mmCIF file of C-alpha atoms and ligand atoms in Angstrom:
data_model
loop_
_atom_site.group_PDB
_atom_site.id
_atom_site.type_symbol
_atom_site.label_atom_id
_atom_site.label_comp_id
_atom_site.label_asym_id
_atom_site.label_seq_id
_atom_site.Cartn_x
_atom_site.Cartn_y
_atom_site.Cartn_z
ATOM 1 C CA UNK L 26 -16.287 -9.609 -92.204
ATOM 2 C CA UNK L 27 -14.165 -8.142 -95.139
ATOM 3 C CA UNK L 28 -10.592 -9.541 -94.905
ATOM 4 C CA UNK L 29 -8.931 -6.001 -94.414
ATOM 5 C CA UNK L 30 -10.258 -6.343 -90.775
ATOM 6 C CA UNK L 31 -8.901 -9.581 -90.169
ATOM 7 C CA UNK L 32 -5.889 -10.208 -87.702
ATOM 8 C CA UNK L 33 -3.310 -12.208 -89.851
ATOM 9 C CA UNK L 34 -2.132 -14.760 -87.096
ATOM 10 C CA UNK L 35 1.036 -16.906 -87.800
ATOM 11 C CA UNK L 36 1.226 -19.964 -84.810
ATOM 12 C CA UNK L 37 5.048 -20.573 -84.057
ATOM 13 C CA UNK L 38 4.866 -23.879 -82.148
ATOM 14 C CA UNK L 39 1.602 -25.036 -83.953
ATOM 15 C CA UNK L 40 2.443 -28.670 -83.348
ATOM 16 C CA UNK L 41 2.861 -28.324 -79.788
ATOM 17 C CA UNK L 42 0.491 -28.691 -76.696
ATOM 18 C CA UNK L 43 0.106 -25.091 -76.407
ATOM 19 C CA UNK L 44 0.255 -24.454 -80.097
ATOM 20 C CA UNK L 45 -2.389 -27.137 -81.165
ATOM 21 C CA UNK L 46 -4.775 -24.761 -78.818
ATOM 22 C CA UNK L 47 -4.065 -21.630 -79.982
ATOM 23 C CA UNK L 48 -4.579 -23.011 -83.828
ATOM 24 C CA UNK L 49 -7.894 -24.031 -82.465
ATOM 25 C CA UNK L 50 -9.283 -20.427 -80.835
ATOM 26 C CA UNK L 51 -7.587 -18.613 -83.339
ATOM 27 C CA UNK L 52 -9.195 -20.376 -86.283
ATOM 28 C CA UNK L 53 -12.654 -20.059 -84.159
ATOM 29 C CA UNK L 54 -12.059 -16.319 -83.399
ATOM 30 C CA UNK L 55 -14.076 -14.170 -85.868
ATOM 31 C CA UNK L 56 -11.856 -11.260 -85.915
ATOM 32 C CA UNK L 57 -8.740 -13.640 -86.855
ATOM 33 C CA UNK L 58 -7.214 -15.047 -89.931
ATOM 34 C CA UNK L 59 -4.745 -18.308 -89.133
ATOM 35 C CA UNK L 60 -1.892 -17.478 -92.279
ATOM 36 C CA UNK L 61 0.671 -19.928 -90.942
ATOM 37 C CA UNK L 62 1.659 -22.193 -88.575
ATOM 38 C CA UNK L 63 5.342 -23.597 -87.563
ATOM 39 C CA UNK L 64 6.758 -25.978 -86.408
ATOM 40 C CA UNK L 65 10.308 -27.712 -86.100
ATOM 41 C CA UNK L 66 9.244 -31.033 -85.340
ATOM 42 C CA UNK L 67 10.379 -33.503 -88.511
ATOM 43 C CA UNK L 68 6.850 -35.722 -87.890
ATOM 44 C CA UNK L 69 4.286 -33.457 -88.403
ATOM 45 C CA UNK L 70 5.885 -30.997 -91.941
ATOM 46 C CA UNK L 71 3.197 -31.068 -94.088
ATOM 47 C CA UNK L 72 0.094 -31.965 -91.902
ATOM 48 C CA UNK L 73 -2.376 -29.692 -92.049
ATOM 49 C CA UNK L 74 -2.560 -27.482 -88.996
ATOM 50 C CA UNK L 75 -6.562 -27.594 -88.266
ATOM 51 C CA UNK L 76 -6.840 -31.419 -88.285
ATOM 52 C CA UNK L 77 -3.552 -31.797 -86.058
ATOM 53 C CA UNK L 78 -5.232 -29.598 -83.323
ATOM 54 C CA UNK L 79 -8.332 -31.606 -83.325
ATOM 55 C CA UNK L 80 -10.648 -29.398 -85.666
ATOM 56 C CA UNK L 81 -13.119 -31.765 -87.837
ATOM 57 C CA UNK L 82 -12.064 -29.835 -91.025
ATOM 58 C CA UNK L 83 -8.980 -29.138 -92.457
ATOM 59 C CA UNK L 84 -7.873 -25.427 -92.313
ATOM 60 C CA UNK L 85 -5.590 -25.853 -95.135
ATOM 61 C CA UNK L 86 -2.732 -24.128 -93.294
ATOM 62 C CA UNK L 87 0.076 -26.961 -93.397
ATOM 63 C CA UNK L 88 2.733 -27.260 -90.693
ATOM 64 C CA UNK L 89 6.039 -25.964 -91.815
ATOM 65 C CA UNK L 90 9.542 -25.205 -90.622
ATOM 66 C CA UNK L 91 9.867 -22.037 -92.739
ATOM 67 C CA UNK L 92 9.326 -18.576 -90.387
ATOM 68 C CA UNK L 93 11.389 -16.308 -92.365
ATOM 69 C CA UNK L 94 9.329 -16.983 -95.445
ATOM 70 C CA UNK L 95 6.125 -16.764 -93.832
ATOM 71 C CA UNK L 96 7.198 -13.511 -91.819
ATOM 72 C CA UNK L 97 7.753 -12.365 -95.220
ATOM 73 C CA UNK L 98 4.622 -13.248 -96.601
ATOM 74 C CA UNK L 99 2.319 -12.372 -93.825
ATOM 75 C CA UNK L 100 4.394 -8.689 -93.932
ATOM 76 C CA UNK L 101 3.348 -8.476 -97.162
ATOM 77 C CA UNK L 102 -0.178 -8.802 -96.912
ATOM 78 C CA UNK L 103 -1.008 -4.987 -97.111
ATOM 79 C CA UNK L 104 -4.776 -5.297 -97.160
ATOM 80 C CA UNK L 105 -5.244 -7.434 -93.773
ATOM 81 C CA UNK L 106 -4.170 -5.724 -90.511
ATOM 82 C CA UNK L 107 -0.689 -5.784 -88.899
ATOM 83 C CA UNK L 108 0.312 -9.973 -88.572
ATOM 84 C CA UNK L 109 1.033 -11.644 -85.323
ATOM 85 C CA UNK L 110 3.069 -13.926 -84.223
ATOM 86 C CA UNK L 111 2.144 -16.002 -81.248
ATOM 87 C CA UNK L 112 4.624 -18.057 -79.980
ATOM 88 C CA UNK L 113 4.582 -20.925 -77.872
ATOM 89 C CA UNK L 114 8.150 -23.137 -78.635
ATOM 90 C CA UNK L 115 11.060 -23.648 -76.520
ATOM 91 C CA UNK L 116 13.330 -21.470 -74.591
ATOM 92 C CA UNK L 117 16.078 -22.145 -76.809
ATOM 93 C CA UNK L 118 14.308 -20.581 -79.631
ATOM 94 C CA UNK L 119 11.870 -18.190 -79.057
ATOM 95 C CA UNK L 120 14.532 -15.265 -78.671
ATOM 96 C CA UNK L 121 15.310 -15.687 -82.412
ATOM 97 C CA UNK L 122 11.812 -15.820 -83.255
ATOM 98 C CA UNK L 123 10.589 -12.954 -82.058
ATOM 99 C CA UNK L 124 13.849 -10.833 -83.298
ATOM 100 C CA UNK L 125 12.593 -12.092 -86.824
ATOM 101 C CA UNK L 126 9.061 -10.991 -86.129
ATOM 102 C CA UNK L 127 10.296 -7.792 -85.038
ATOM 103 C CA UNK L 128 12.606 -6.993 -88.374
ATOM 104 C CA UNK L 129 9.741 -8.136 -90.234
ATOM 105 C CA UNK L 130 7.544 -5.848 -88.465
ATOM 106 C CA UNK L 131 5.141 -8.642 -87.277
ATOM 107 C CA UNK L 132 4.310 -8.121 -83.469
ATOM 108 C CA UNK L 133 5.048 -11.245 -81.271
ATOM 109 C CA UNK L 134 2.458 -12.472 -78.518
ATOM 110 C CA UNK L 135 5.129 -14.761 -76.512
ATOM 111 C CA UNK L 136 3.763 -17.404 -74.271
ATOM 112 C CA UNK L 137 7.008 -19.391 -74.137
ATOM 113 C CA UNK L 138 9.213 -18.892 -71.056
ATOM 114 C CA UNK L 139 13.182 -19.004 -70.336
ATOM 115 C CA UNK L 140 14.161 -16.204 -71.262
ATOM 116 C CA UNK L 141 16.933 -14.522 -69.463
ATOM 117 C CA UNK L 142 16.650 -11.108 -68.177
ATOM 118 C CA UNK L 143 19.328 -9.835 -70.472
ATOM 119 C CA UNK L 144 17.385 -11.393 -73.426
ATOM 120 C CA UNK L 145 14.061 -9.689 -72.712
ATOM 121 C CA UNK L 146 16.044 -6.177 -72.025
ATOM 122 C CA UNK L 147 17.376 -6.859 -75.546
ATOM 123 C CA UNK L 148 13.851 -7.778 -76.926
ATOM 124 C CA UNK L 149 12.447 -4.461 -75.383
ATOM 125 C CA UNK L 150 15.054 -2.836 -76.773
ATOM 126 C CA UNK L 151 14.465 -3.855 -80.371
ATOM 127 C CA UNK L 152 10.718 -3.542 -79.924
ATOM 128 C CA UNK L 153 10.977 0.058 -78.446
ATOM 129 C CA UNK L 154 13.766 0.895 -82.008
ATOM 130 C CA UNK L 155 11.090 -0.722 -84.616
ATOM 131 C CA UNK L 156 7.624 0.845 -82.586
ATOM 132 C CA UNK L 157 6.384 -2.641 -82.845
ATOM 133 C CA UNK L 158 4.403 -3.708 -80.131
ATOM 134 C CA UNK L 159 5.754 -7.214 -78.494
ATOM 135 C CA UNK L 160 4.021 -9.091 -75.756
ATOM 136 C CA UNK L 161 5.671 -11.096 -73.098
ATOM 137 C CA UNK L 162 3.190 -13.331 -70.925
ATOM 138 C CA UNK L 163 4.546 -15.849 -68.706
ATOM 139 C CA UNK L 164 1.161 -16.700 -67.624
ATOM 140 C CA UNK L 165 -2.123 -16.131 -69.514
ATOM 141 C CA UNK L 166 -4.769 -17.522 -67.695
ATOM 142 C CA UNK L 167 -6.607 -14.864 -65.187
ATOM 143 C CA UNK L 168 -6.945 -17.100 -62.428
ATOM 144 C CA UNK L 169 -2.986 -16.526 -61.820
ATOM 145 C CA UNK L 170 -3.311 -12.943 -62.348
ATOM 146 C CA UNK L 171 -5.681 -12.918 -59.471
ATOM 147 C CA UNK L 172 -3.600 -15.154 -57.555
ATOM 148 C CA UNK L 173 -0.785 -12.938 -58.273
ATOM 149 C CA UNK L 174 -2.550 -9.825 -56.992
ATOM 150 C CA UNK L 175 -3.928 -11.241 -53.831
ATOM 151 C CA UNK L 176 -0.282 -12.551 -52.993
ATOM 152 C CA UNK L 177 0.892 -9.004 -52.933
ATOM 153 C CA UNK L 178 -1.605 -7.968 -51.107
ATOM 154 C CA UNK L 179 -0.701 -10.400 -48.749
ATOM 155 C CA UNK L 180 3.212 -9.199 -48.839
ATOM 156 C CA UNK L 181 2.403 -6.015 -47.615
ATOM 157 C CA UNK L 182 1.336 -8.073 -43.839
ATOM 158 C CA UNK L 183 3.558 -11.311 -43.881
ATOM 159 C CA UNK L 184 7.118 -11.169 -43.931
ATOM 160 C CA UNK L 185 7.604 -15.148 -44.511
ATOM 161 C CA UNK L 186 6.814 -16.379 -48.216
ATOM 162 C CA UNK L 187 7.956 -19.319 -50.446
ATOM 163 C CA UNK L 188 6.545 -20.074 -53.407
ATOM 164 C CA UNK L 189 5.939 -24.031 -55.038
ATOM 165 C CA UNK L 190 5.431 -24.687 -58.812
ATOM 166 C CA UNK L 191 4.093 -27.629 -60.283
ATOM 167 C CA UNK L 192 4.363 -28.781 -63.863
ATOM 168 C CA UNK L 193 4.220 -31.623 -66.154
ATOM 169 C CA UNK L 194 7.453 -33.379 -66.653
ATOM 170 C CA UNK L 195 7.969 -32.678 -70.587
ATOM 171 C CA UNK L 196 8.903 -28.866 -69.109
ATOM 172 C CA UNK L 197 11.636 -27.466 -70.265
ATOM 173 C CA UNK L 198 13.072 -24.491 -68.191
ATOM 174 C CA UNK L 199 12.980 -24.361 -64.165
ATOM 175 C CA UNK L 200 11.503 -22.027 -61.749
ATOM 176 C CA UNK L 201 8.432 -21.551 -64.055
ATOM 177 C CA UNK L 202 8.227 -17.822 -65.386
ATOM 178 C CA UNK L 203 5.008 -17.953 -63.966
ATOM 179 C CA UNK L 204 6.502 -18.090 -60.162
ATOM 180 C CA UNK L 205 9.545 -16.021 -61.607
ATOM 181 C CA UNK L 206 7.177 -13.067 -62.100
ATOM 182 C CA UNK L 207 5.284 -13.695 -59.104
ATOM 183 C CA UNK L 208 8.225 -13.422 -56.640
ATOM 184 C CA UNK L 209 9.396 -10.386 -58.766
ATOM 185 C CA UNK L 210 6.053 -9.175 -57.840
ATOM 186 C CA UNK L 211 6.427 -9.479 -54.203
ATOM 187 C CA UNK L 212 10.422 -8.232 -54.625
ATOM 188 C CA UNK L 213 8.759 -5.130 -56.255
ATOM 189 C CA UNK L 214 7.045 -4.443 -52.366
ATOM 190 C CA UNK L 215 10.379 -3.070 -51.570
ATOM 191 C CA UNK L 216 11.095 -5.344 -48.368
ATOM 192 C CA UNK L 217 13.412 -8.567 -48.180
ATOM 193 C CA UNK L 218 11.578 -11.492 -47.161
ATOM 194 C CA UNK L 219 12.039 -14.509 -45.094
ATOM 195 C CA UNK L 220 14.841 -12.868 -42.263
ATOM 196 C CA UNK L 221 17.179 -15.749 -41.189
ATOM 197 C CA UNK L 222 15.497 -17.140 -38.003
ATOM 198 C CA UNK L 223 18.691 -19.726 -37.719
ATOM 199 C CA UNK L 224 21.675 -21.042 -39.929
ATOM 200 C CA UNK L 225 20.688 -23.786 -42.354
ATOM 201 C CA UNK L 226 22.929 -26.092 -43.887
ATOM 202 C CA UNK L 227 21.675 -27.864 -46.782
ATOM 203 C CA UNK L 228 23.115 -31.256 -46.626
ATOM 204 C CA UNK L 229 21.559 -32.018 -49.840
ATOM 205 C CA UNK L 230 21.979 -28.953 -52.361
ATOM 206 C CA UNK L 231 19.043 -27.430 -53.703
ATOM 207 C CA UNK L 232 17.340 -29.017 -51.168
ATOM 208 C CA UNK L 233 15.750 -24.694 -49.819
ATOM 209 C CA UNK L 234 14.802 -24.465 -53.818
ATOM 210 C CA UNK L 235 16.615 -21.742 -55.262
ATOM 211 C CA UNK L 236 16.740 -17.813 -53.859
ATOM 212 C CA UNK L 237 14.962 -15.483 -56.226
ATOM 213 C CA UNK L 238 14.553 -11.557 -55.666
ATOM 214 C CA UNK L 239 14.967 -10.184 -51.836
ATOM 215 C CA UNK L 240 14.994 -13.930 -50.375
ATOM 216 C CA UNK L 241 11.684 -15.255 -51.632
ATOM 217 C CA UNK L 242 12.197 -19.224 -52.152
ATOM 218 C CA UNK L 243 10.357 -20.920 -55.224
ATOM 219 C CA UNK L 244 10.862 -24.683 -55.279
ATOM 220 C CA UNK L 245 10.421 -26.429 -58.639
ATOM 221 C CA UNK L 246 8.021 -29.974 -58.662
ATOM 222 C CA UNK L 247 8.055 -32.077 -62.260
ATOM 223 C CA UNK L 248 6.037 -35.262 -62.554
ATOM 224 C CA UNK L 249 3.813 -36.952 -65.276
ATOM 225 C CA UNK L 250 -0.252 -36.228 -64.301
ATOM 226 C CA UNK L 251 0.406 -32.245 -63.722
ATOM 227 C CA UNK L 252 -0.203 -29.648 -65.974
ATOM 228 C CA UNK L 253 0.722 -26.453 -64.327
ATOM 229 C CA UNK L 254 0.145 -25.809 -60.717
ATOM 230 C CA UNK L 255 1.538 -23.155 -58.225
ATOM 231 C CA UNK L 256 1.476 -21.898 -54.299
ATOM 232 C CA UNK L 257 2.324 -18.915 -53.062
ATOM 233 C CA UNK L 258 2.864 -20.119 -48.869
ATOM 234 C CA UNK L 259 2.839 -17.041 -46.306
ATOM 235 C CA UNK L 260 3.643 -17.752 -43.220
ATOM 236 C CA UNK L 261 3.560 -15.901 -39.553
ATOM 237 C CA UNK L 262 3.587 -16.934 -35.754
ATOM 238 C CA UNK L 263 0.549 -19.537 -35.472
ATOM 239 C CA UNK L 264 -1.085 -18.773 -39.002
ATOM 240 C CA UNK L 265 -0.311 -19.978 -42.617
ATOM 241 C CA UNK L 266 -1.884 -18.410 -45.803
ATOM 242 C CA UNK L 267 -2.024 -20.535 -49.040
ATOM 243 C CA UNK L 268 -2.722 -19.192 -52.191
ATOM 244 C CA UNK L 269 -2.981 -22.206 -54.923
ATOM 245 C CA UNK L 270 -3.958 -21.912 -58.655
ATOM 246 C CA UNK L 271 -4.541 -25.297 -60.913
ATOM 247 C CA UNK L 272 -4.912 -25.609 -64.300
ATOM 248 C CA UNK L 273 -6.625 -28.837 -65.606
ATOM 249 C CA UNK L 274 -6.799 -27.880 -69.253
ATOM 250 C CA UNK L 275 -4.650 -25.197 -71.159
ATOM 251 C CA UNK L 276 -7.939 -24.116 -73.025
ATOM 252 C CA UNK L 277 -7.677 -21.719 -69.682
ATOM 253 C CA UNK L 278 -5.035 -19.874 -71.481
ATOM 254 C CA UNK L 279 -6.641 -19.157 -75.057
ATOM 255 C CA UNK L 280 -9.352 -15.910 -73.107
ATOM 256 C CA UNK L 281 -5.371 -14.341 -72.464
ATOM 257 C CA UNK L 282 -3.780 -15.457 -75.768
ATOM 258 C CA UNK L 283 -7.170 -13.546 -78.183
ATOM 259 C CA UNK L 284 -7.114 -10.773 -75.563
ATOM 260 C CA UNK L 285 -2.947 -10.043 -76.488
ATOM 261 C CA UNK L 286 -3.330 -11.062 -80.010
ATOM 262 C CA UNK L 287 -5.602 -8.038 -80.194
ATOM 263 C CA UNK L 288 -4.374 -5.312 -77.701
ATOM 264 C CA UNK L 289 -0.391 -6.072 -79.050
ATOM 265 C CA UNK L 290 -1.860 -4.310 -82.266
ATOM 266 C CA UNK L 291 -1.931 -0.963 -80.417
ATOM 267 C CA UNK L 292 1.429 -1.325 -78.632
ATOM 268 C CA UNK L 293 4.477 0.474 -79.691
ATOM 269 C CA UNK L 294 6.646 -1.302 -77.577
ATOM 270 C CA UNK L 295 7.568 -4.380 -75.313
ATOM 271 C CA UNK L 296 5.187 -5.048 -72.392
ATOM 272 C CA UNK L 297 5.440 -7.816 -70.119
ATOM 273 C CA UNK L 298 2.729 -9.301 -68.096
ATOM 274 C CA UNK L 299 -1.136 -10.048 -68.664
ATOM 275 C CA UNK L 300 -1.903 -7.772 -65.871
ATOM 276 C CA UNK L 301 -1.243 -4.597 -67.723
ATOM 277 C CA UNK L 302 -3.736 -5.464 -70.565
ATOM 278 C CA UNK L 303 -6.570 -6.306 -68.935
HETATM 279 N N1 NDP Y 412 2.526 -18.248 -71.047
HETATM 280 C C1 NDP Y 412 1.703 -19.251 -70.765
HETATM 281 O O1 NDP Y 412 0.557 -19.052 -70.296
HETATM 282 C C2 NDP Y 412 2.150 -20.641 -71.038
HETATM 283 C C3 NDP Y 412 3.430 -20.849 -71.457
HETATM 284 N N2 NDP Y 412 3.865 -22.090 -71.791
HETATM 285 C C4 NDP Y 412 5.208 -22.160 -72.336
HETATM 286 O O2 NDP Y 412 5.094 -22.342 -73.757
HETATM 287 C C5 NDP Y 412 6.205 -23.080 -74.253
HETATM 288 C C6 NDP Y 412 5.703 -24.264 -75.061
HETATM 289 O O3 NDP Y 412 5.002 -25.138 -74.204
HETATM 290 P P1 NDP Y 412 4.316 -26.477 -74.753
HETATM 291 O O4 NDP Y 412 3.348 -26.181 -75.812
HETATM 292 O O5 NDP Y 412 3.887 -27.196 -73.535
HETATM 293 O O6 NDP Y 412 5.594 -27.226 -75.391
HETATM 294 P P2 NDP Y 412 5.624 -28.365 -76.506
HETATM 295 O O7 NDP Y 412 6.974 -28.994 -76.413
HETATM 296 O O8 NDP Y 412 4.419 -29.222 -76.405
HETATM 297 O O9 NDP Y 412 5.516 -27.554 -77.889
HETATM 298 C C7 NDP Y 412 6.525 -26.774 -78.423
HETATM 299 C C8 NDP Y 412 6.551 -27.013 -79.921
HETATM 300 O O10 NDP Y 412 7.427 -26.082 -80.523
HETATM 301 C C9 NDP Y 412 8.280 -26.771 -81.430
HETATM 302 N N3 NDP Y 412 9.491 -25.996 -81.617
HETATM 303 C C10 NDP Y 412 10.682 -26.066 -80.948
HETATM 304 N N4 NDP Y 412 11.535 -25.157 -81.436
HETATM 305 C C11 NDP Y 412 10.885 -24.506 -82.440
HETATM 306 C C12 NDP Y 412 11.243 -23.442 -83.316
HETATM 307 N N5 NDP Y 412 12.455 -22.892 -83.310
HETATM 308 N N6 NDP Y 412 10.308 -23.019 -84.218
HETATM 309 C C13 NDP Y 412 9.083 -23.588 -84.279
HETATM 310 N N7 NDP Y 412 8.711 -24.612 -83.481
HETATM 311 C C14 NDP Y 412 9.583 -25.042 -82.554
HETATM 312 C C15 NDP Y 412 8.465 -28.109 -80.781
HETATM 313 O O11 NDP Y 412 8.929 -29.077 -81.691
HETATM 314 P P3 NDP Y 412 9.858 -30.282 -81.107
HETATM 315 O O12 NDP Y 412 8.988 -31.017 -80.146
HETATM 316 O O13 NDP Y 412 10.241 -31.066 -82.304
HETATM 317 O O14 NDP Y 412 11.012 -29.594 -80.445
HETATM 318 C C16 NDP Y 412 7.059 -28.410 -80.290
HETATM 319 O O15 NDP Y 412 6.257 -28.982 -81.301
HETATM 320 C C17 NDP Y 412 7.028 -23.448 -73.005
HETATM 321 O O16 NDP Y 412 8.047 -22.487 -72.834
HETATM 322 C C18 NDP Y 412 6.039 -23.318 -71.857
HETATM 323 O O17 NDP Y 412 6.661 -23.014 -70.654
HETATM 324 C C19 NDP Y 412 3.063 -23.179 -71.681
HETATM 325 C C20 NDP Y 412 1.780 -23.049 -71.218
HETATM 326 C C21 NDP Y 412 1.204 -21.752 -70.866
HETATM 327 O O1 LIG Y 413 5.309 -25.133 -69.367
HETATM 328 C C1 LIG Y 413 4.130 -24.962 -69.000
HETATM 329 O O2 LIG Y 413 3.246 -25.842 -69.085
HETATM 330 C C2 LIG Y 413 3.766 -23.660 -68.458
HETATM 331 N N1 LIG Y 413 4.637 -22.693 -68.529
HETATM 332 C C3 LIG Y 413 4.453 -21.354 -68.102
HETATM 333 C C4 LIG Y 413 5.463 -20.995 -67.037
HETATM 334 O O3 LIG Y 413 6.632 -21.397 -67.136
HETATM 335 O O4 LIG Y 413 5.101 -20.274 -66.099
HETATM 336 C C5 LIG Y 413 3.027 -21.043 -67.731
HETATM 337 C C6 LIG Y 413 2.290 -22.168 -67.094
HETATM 338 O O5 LIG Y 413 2.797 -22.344 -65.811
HETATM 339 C C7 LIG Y 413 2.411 -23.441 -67.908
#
């Protein structure tokens, strides 16, 4: 394939668990070019992306700390399609990150989570001004998207939900934006959930989890062994309905992360959700 039909992919995060994978499908995918990958982390500037994620050969992309210039560079690149930015980091930073991709006009596919609703209102904002297309996925394997769907099918019957997250300990923001979304979801059915049935008193606090959107409960689970797990618990007189996704390997995310890399070139604005690109 001629390189003007190539998808110039910069990897923001490369070094990380999430990033090491999407270095890996990206570099496999045939429609895909990997131009750069970053990373903040002092131990691995300089190593060369490919061998880092667990490729046999090098790519001869090497880890750097340097966006801005690659941004640049990858914006520059006239002959190769519009870049992207995927980026998989740390709550702290991936608002900055994807501002930069925007001004550069380099659309970002955001995996990375904690963001506050003001900051992806901004984010939309900015995307909407340049007409650059900007993903937001809190989740991108399809097995929660079908999870997802089935639980508000299920809201629509059962007035009693709470919803349990389980993740690996090195996580960094809690509820998960996975079970964020999902209870905005079920919010979105336009009822409140979980009526008072008595008055509770939590004599240890946070004890209920914490109260997202019309009542719905998400409690927040951390321990070394999980990798990112969530229920979805209805509940009615003499009956209890369990939805429960698992995933044992985030190679279940890199089907969602090609699929965005590709439709976010045909986006003119900010869209949030794997749902709506499928
Ligand atoms: N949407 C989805 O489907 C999924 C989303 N996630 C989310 O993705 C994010 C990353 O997860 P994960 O890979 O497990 O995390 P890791 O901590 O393993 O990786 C993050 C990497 O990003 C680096 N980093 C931190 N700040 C910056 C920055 N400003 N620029 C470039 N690199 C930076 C970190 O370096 P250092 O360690 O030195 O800080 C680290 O190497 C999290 O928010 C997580 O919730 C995870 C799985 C699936
Ligand atoms: O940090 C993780 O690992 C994950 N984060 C995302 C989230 O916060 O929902 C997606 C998935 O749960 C894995």
């Amino acid at each position: 394939m001629a390189n003007q039909n190539l998808i110039p992919v910069i990897v923001s995060g490369a070094a990380g668990k999430m990033g090491r994978e999407v270095v890996k499908a990206v570099a496999q995918a045939p429609d895909m070019s990997l131009m750069g990958a970053i990373d903040t982390s002092p131990e691995h500037q300089g190593k060369d992306a490919g061998e880092l994620a667990g490729l046999s050969e090098p790519l001869e992309v090497p880890i750097t700390n340097q966006l801005e210039p690659m941004l640049g560079y990858v914006a520059g690149e006239r002959h190769m399609q519009p870049g992207v930015m995927v980026d998989f980091t740390h709550p702290d930073a991936v608002y900055d990150n994807v501002r930069s991709a925007i001004a550069y006009g380099i659309r970002p596919v955001v995996g990375t989570t904690g963001l506050s609703p003001e900051q992806i209102e901004d984010l939309a904002s900015f995307a909407d001004k340049a007409s650059t297309g900007c993903l937001l996925i809190p989740n991108f394997s399809i097995g929660m998207v079908l999870l997802q769907q089935a639980a508000v099918t299920a809201s629509q019957y059962f007035d009693h939900v709470e919803i349990i997250e389980l993740h690996h300990n090195q996580k960094a923001d809690a509820p998960s934006g996975t079970a964020i979304q999902t209870a905005q979801m079920l919010a979105e059915m336009g009822k409140t959930f979980n009526p008072a049935i008595v008055k509770e008193t939590e004599k240890l606090p946070g004890a209920r989890g914490s109260v997202a959107d019309e009542g719905i409960r998400i409690h927040s689970i951390r321990l070394p062994g999980l990798i990112a797990h969530q229920e979805v618990i209805f509940g009615a007189p003499g009956q209890i309905y369990t939805l429960r996704h698992d995933t044992s390997d985030r190679s279940a995310y890199m089907p969602g992360v090609l699929l965005a890399i590709r439709k976010v070139l045909q986006l003119k604005s900010l869209v949030y959700g794997l749902e709506k690109i499928l």
